XYZ file of C-alpha atoms in Angstrom:
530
model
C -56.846 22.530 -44.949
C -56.120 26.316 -45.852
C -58.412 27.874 -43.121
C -56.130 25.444 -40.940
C -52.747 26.639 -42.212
C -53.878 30.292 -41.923
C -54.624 29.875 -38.272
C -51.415 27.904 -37.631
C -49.572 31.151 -39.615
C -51.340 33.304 -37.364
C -50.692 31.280 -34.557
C -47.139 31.262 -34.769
C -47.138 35.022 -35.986
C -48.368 35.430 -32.347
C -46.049 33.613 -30.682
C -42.464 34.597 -32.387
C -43.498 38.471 -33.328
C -44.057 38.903 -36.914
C -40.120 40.097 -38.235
C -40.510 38.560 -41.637
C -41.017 35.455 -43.315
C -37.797 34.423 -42.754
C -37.743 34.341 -38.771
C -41.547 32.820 -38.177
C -39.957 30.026 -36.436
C -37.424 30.704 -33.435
C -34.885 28.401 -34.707
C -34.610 24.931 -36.521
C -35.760 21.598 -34.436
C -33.219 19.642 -33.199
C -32.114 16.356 -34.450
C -35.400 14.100 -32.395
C -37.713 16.438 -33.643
C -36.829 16.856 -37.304
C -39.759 15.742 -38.353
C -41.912 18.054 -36.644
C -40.434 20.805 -38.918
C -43.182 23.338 -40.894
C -45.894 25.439 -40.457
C -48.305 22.676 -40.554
C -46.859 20.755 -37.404
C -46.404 23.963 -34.651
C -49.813 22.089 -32.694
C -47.971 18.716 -32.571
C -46.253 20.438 -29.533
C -48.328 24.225 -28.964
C -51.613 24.791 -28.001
C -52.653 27.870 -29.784
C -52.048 30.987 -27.982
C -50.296 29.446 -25.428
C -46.395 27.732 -25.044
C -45.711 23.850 -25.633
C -48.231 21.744 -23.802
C -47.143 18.681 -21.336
C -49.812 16.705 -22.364
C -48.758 16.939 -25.993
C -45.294 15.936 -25.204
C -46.495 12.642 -22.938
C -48.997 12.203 -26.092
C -45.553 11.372 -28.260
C -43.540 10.088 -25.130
C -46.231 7.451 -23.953
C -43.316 5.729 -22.115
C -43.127 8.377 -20.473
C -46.278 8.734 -19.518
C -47.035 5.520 -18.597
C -44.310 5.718 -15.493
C -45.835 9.226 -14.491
C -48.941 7.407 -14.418
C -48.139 4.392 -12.342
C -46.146 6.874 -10.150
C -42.486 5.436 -10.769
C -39.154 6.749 -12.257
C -37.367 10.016 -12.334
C -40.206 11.779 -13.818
C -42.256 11.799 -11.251
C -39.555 12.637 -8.390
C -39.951 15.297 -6.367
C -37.288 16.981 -8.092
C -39.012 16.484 -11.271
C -42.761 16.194 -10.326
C -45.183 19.383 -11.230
C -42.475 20.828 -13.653
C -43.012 21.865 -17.199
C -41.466 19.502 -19.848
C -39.909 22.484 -21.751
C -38.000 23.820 -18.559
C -35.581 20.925 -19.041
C -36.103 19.933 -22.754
C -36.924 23.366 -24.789
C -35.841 23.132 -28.633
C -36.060 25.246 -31.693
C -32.137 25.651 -30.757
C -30.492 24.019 -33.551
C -30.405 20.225 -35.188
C -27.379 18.977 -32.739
C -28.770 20.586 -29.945
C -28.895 18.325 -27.025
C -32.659 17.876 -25.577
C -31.414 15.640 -22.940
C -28.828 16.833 -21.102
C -27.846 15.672 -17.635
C -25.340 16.888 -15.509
C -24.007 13.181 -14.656
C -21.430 14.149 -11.640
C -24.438 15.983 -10.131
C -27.423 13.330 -11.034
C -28.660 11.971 -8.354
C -29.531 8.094 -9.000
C -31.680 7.766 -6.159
C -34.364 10.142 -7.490
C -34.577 7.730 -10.034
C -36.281 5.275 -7.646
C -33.923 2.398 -7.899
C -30.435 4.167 -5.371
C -26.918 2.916 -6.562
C -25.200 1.321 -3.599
C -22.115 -0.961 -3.301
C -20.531 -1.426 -6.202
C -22.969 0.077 -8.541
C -22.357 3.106 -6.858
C -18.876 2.841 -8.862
C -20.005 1.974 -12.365
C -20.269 4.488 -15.486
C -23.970 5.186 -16.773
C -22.868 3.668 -20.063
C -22.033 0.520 -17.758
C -25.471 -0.380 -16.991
C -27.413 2.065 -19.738
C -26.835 0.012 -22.942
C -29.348 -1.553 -25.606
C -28.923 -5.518 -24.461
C -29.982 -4.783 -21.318
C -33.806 -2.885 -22.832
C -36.335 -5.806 -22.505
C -38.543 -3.643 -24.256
C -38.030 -3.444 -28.074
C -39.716 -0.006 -28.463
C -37.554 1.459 -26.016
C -34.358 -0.402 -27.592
C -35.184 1.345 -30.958
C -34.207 4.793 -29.771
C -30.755 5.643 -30.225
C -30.123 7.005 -26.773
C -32.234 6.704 -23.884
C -31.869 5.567 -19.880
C -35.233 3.826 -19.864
C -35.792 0.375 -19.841
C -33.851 -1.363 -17.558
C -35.605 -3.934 -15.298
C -34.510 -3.614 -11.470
C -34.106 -7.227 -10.995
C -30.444 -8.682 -10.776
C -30.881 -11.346 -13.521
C -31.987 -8.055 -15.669
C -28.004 -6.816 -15.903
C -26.724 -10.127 -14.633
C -26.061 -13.684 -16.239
C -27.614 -15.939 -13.654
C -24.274 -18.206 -12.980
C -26.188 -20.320 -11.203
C -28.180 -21.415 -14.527
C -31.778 -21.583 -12.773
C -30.804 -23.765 -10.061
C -31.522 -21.688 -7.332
C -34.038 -19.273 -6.327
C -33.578 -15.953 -8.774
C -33.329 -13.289 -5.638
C -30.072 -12.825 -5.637
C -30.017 -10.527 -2.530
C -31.309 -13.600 -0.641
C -27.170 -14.572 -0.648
C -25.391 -11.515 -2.060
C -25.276 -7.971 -1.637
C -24.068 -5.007 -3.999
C -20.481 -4.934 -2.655
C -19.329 -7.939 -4.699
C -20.640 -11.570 -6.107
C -18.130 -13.310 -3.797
C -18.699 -14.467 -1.334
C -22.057 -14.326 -0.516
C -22.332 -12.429 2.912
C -25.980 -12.903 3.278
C -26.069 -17.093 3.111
C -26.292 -19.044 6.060
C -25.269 -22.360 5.340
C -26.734 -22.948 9.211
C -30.097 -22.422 7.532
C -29.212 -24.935 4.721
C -30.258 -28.661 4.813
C -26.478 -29.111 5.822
C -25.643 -27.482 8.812
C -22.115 -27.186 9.261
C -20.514 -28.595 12.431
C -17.061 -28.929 13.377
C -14.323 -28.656 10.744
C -16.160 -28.256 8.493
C -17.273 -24.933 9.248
C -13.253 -24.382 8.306
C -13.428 -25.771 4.714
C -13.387 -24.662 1.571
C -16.812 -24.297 -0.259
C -15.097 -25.558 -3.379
C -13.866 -28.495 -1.889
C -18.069 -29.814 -1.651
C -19.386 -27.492 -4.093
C -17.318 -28.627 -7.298
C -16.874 -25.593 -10.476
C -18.389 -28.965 -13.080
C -19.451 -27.847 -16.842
C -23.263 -27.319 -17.632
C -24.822 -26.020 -20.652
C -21.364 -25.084 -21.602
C -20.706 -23.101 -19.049
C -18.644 -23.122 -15.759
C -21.519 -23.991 -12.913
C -20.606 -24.409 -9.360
C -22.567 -27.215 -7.991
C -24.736 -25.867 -4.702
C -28.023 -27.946 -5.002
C -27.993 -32.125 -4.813
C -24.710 -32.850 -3.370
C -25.202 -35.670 -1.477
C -24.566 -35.298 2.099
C -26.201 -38.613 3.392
C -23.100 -40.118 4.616
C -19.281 -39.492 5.466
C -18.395 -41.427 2.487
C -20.329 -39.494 -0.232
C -17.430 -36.814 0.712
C -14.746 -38.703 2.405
C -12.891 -42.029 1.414
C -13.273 -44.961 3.796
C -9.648 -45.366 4.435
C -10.681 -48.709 6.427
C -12.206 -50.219 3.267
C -15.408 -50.690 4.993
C -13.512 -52.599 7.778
C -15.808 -50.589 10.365
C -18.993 -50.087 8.399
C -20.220 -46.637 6.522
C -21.449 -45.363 10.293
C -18.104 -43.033 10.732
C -19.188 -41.170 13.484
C -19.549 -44.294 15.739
C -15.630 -43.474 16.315
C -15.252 -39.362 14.321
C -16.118 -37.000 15.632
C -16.636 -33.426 13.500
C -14.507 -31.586 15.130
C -11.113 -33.984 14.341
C -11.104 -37.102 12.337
C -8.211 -38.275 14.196
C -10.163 -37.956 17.510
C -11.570 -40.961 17.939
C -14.280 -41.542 20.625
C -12.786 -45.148 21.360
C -9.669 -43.878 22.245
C -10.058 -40.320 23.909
C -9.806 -41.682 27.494
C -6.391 -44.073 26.162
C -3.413 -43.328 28.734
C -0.521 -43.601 26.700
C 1.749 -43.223 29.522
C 1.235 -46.592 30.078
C 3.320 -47.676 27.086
C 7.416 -47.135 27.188
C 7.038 -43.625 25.541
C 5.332 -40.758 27.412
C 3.522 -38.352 24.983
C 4.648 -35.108 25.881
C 4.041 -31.255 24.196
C 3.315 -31.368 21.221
C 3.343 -35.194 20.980
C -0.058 -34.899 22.726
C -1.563 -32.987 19.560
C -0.352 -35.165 17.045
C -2.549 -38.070 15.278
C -2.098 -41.756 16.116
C -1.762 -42.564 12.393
C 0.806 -39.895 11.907
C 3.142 -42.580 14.330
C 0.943 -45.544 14.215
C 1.334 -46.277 10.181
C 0.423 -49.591 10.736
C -1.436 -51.086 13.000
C -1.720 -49.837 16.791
C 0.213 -52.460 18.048
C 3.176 -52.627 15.607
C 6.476 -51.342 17.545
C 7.765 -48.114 16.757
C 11.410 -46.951 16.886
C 11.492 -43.807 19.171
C 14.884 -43.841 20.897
C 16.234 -40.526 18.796
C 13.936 -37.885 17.328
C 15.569 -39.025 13.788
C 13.948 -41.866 14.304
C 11.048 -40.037 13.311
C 11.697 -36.599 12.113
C 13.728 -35.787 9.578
C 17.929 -33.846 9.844
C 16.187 -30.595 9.374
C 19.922 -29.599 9.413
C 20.925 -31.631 7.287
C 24.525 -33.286 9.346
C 25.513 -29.419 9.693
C 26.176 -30.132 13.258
C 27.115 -34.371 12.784
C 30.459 -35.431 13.954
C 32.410 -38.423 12.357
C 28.668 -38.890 10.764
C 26.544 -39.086 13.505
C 24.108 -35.919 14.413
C 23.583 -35.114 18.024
C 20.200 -35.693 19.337
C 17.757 -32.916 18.391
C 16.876 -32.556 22.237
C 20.378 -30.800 22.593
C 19.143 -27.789 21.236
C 14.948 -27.942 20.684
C 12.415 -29.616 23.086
C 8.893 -30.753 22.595
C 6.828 -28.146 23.388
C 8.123 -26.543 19.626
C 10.509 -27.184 17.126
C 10.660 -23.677 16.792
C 13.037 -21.756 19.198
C 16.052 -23.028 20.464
C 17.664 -23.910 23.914
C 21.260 -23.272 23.125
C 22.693 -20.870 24.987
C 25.106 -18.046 24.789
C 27.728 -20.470 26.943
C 27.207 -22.864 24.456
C 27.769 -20.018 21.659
C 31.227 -19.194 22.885
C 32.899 -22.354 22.542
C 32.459 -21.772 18.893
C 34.887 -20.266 16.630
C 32.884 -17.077 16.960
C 32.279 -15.893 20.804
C 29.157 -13.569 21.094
C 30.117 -10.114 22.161
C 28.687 -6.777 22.832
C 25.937 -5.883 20.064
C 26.317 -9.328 19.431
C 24.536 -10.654 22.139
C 21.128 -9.300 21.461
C 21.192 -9.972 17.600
C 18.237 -13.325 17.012
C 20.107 -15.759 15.659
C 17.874 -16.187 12.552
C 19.601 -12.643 11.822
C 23.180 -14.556 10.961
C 21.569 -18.452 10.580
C 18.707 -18.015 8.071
C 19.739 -15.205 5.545
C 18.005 -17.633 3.214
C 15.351 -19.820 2.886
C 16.688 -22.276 5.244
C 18.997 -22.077 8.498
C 23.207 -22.280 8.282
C 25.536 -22.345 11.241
C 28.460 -23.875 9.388
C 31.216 -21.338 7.139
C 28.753 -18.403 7.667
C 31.704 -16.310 8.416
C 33.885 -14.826 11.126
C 34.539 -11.190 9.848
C 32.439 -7.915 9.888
C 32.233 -7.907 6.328
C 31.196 -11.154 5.864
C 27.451 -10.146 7.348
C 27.709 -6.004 7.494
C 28.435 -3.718 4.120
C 31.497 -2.162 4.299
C 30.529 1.391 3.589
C 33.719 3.076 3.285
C 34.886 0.464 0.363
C 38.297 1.773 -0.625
C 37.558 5.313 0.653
C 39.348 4.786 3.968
C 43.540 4.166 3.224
C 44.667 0.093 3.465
C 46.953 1.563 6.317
C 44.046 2.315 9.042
C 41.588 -0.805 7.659
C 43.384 -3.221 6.589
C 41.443 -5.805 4.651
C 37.942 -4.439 5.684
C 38.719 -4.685 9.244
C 36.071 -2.989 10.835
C 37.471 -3.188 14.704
C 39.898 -0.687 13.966
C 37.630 1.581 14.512
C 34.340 0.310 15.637
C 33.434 -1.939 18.383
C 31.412 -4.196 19.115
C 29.446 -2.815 21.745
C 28.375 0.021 19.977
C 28.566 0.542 16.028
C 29.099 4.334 16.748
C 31.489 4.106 19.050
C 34.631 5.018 17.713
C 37.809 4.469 18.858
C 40.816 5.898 16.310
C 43.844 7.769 17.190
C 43.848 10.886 14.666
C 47.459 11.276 15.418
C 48.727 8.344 13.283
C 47.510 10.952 10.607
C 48.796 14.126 8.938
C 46.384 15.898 11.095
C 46.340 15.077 15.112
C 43.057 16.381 16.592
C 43.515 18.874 19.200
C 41.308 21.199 20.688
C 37.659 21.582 19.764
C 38.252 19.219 17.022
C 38.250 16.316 19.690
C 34.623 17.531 20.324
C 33.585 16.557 17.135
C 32.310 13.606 15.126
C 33.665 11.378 12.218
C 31.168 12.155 10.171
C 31.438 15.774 10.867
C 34.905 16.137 8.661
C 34.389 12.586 6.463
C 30.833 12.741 5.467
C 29.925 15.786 3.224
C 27.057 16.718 2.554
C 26.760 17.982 -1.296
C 24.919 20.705 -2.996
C 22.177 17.836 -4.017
C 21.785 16.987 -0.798
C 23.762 13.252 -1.153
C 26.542 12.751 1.397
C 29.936 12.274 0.173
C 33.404 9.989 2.044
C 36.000 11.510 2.105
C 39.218 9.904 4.012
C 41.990 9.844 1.460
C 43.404 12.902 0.534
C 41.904 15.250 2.963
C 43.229 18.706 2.973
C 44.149 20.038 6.276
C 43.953 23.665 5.981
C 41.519 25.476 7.656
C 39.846 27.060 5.282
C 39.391 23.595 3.606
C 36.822 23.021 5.922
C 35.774 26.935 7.479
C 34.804 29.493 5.955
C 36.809 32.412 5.730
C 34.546 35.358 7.320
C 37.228 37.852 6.984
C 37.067 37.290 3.258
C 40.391 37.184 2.622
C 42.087 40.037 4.353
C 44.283 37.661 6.058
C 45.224 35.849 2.577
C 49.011 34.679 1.796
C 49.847 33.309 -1.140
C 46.314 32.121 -1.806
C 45.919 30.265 2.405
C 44.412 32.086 5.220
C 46.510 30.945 7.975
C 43.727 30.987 10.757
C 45.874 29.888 13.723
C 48.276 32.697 13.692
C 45.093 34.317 15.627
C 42.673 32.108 17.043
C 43.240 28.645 18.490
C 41.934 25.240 18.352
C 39.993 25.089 21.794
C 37.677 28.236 20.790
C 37.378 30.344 18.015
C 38.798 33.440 19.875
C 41.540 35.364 18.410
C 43.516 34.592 21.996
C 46.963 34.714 19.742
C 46.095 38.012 17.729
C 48.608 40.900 19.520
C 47.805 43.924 17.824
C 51.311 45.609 18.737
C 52.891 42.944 15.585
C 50.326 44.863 13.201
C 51.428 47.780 10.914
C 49.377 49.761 13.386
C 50.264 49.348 17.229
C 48.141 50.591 19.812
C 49.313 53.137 22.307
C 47.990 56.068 24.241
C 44.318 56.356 23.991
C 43.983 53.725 21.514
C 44.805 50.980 24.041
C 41.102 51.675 25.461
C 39.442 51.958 22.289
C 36.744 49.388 21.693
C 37.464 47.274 18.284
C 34.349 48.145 17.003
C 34.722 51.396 16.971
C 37.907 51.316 14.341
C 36.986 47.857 12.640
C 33.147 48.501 11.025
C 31.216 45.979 9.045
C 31.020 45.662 5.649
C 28.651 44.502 3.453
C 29.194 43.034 -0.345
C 27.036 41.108 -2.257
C 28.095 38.140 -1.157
C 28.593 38.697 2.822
C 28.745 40.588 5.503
C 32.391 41.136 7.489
C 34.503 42.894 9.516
C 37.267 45.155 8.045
C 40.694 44.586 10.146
C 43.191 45.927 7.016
C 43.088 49.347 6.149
C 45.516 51.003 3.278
C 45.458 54.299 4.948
C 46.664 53.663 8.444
C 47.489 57.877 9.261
C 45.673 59.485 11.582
C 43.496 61.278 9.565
C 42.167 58.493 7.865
C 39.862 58.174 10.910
C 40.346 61.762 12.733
C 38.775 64.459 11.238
């Protein structure tokens, strides 16, 4: 045991470069190989005079090895296949150094052997990678590890279906989602579906029943023999169990006895959608019972409920619908303006369900005559009680056009004249603020110019705090047409009647703007001559 100890010594001398006792071994083992640490245990992992040996790592790893073997699993990828264990997993780095350490958002599952598709493809490792799902209970001792995991369905999965069908689940499903299942053909089934059926439910055959204690949807042993084993014999055996003598799949209410019946030959005419409905849906009784059918109340309900009845009695339905669909209506815009509210202008291309049916159901009675009563009054109390009195909207709109105004400015403090005809309402009455929100404004409007323009002259013309900008320009363009520069402190004669304005009146330029300088302190003549 010494010689053995002195060769190991040596050995590891060799490999680490002899720097003292103290450093003979690159670094402590981490946490897995703890047990491998001392002198005695370096050829658990080294060969001697050469680095960590692969087939000494597979010798403690044999579950490992035994996938390498049979050719399966990550470790024998081509990603991973002819590499040296230690280029992945070195140690001597420290107890809580990580020996296994994958790169998750870069792994690539499919090197693996078993590819991640559907919604696999969106699970977490730890998902799928936990100890209940390790059939093997070596493999489920280790605290952390990704083997072990059986590639069958029913390895991951509870089999819902309790062993009553075949355990390939990809025979039905794929890896998108349990339900439905895509891959099932019930055309393939002992059942084929025909008809209407093909339009049903599963759940109303396959029943969600108890078994075992568990919810279990019933798909094997439903009984299928006859009509009834699904289907109640509403004729109480009257006709035997043989439905289809007189069903058909496609309809049960199209009989085969009656297809070719011509019911014009009776004192009602089947007409629209009369000719789709079932002879039971009429025909309560027996075929031959008679049936009221003078009015359509005599069968359908006052979907109206007497909205339109006069001294109790509701017109006839046909007034306004016909048979080919409830839905819809024949009344006409003639009809329309014999009410109490005549359709005009926009008026006349609003759907009627716009006004009728601002509910769940349809009203045509005390709906409402005024604007208000259907549109929001935006201006509220914004606009004076003088110009829209009680909400009334047509003072100013129309009802051809919403945006179509039609005011006269001059019953005002402020008749429009000029370019201000040119412009809009909303041009003067809808501000915009500094937060970008758009503010009324109606009452109390100031009509100054400079309540609305900006003064570019920046106050040169000033008096008494108001720039009177009309002494100089006018309202049809925003020339100074009125500005005679003889009624200045400075009038122009001689030369200076042919002297460009720019060439006295330069710009300026502050901090806050740029403009032109028209008043001058010094006026004498060498305030510009030299």
């Amino acid at each position: 045991m010494g010689i053995r100890r002195t060769i190991i010594f040596i050995f590891v001398i060799v490999l680490t470069g002899f720097k003292g006792f103290n450093q003979i071994s690159p670094g402590d083992l981490a946490a897995p190989h703890a047990h491998l640490e001392g002198m005695s245990n370096c050829t658990e992992c080294h060969i001697l005079g050469e680095k960590v040996s692969n087939d000494k790592c597979l010798k403690c790893h044999t579950e490992l090895k035994k996938r390498i073997d049979q050719q399966k699993g990550y470790h024998s990828s081509s990603v991973i296949k002819g590499k040296e264990c230690v280029s992945c997993h070195s140690d001597h780095h420290g107890r809580n150094f990580e020996i296994v350490r994958i790169v998750l958002e870069k792994f690539d599952h499919k090197e693996t052997g078993y590819e991640l598709a559907g919604a696999h493809a969106k699970k977490e490792c730890k998902d799928c990678h936990k100890p209940e799902f390790i059939t093997d209970q070596e493999i489920k001792k280790k605290k952390k590890t990704y083997l072990g995991l059986g590639r069958e369905c029913l390895a991951c999965h509870t089999d819902y279906h309790q062993k009553t069908l075949s355990t390939d689940c990809a025979s039905c499903h794929d890896f998108e989602k349990f339900k439905p299942a895509p891959k099932f053909d019930h055309s393939k089934a002992k059942y084929k579906l025909l008809g209407k059926h093909q339009q049903v439910e599963c759940l109303k055959c396959h029943k969600i029943e108890t078994l075992n204690g568990q919810k279990h949807q019933e798909f094997t042993g439903v009984l299928f023999g006859t009509c009834t084993n699904c289907h109640k014999d509403v004729h109480n055996n009257q006709f035997g169990q043989n439905c289809i003598q007189c069903h058909t799949e496609e309809s049960f209410h199209n009989i085969k006895e009656m297809k070719n019946f011509d019911h014009s030959k009776t004192n009602y005419k089947l007409e629209g959608k009369h000719k789709f409905v079932a002879c039971n849906a009429c025909h309560k009784t027996k075929y031959t019972d008679p049936l009221k059918h003078g009015k359509c109340t005599d069968c359908h309900k006052d979907y109206h409920e007497k909205q339109f009845a006069k001294q109790g009695i509701s017109p006839d339905c046909s007034t306004c619908h016909n048979l080919n669909s409830f839905a819809g209506s024949s009344y006409t815009i003639d009809q329309h303006n014999t009410t109490v509210f005549p359709l005009q202008g926009g008026h006349l291309a609003t759907p009627c369900f716009t006004c009728h049916k601002k509910e769940q159901k349809w009203s045509f009675k005390n709906i409402g005559k005024r604007c208000i009563d259907c549109h929001e009054n935006i201006h509220q109390t914004l606009i004076s009680d003088k110009f829209n009195p009680e909400g009334a909207c047509e003072s100013c709109h129309n009802v051809n056009r919403w945006g179509e105004i039609k005011f006269d400015h001059a019953k005002t403090n402020f008749a429009l004249s000029g370019a201000h005809q040119k412009q809009t309402c909303r041009s003067c009455h809808f501000i915009k603020q500094d937060d970008g929100t758009v503010r009324q404004h109606f009452i109390g409007l100031p009509v100054s110019c400079n309540s609305c323009h900006k003064d570019k002259h920046n106050k040169q013309f000033e008096k008494e705090g108001v720039t009177d900008c009309i002494s100089c320009h006018d309202v049809n363009d925003w020339k100074a047409a009125k500005f005679d520069h003889n009624n200045s402190r400075f009038k122009l004669d001689g030369k200076h009647q042919n002297i460009a304005c720019n060439k006295c009146h330069k710009p300026v330029q502050t901090a806050q703007l740029t403009y032109i300088q028209y008043k001058f302190e010094n006026i004498r003549c060498e305030a510009c001559h030299k």
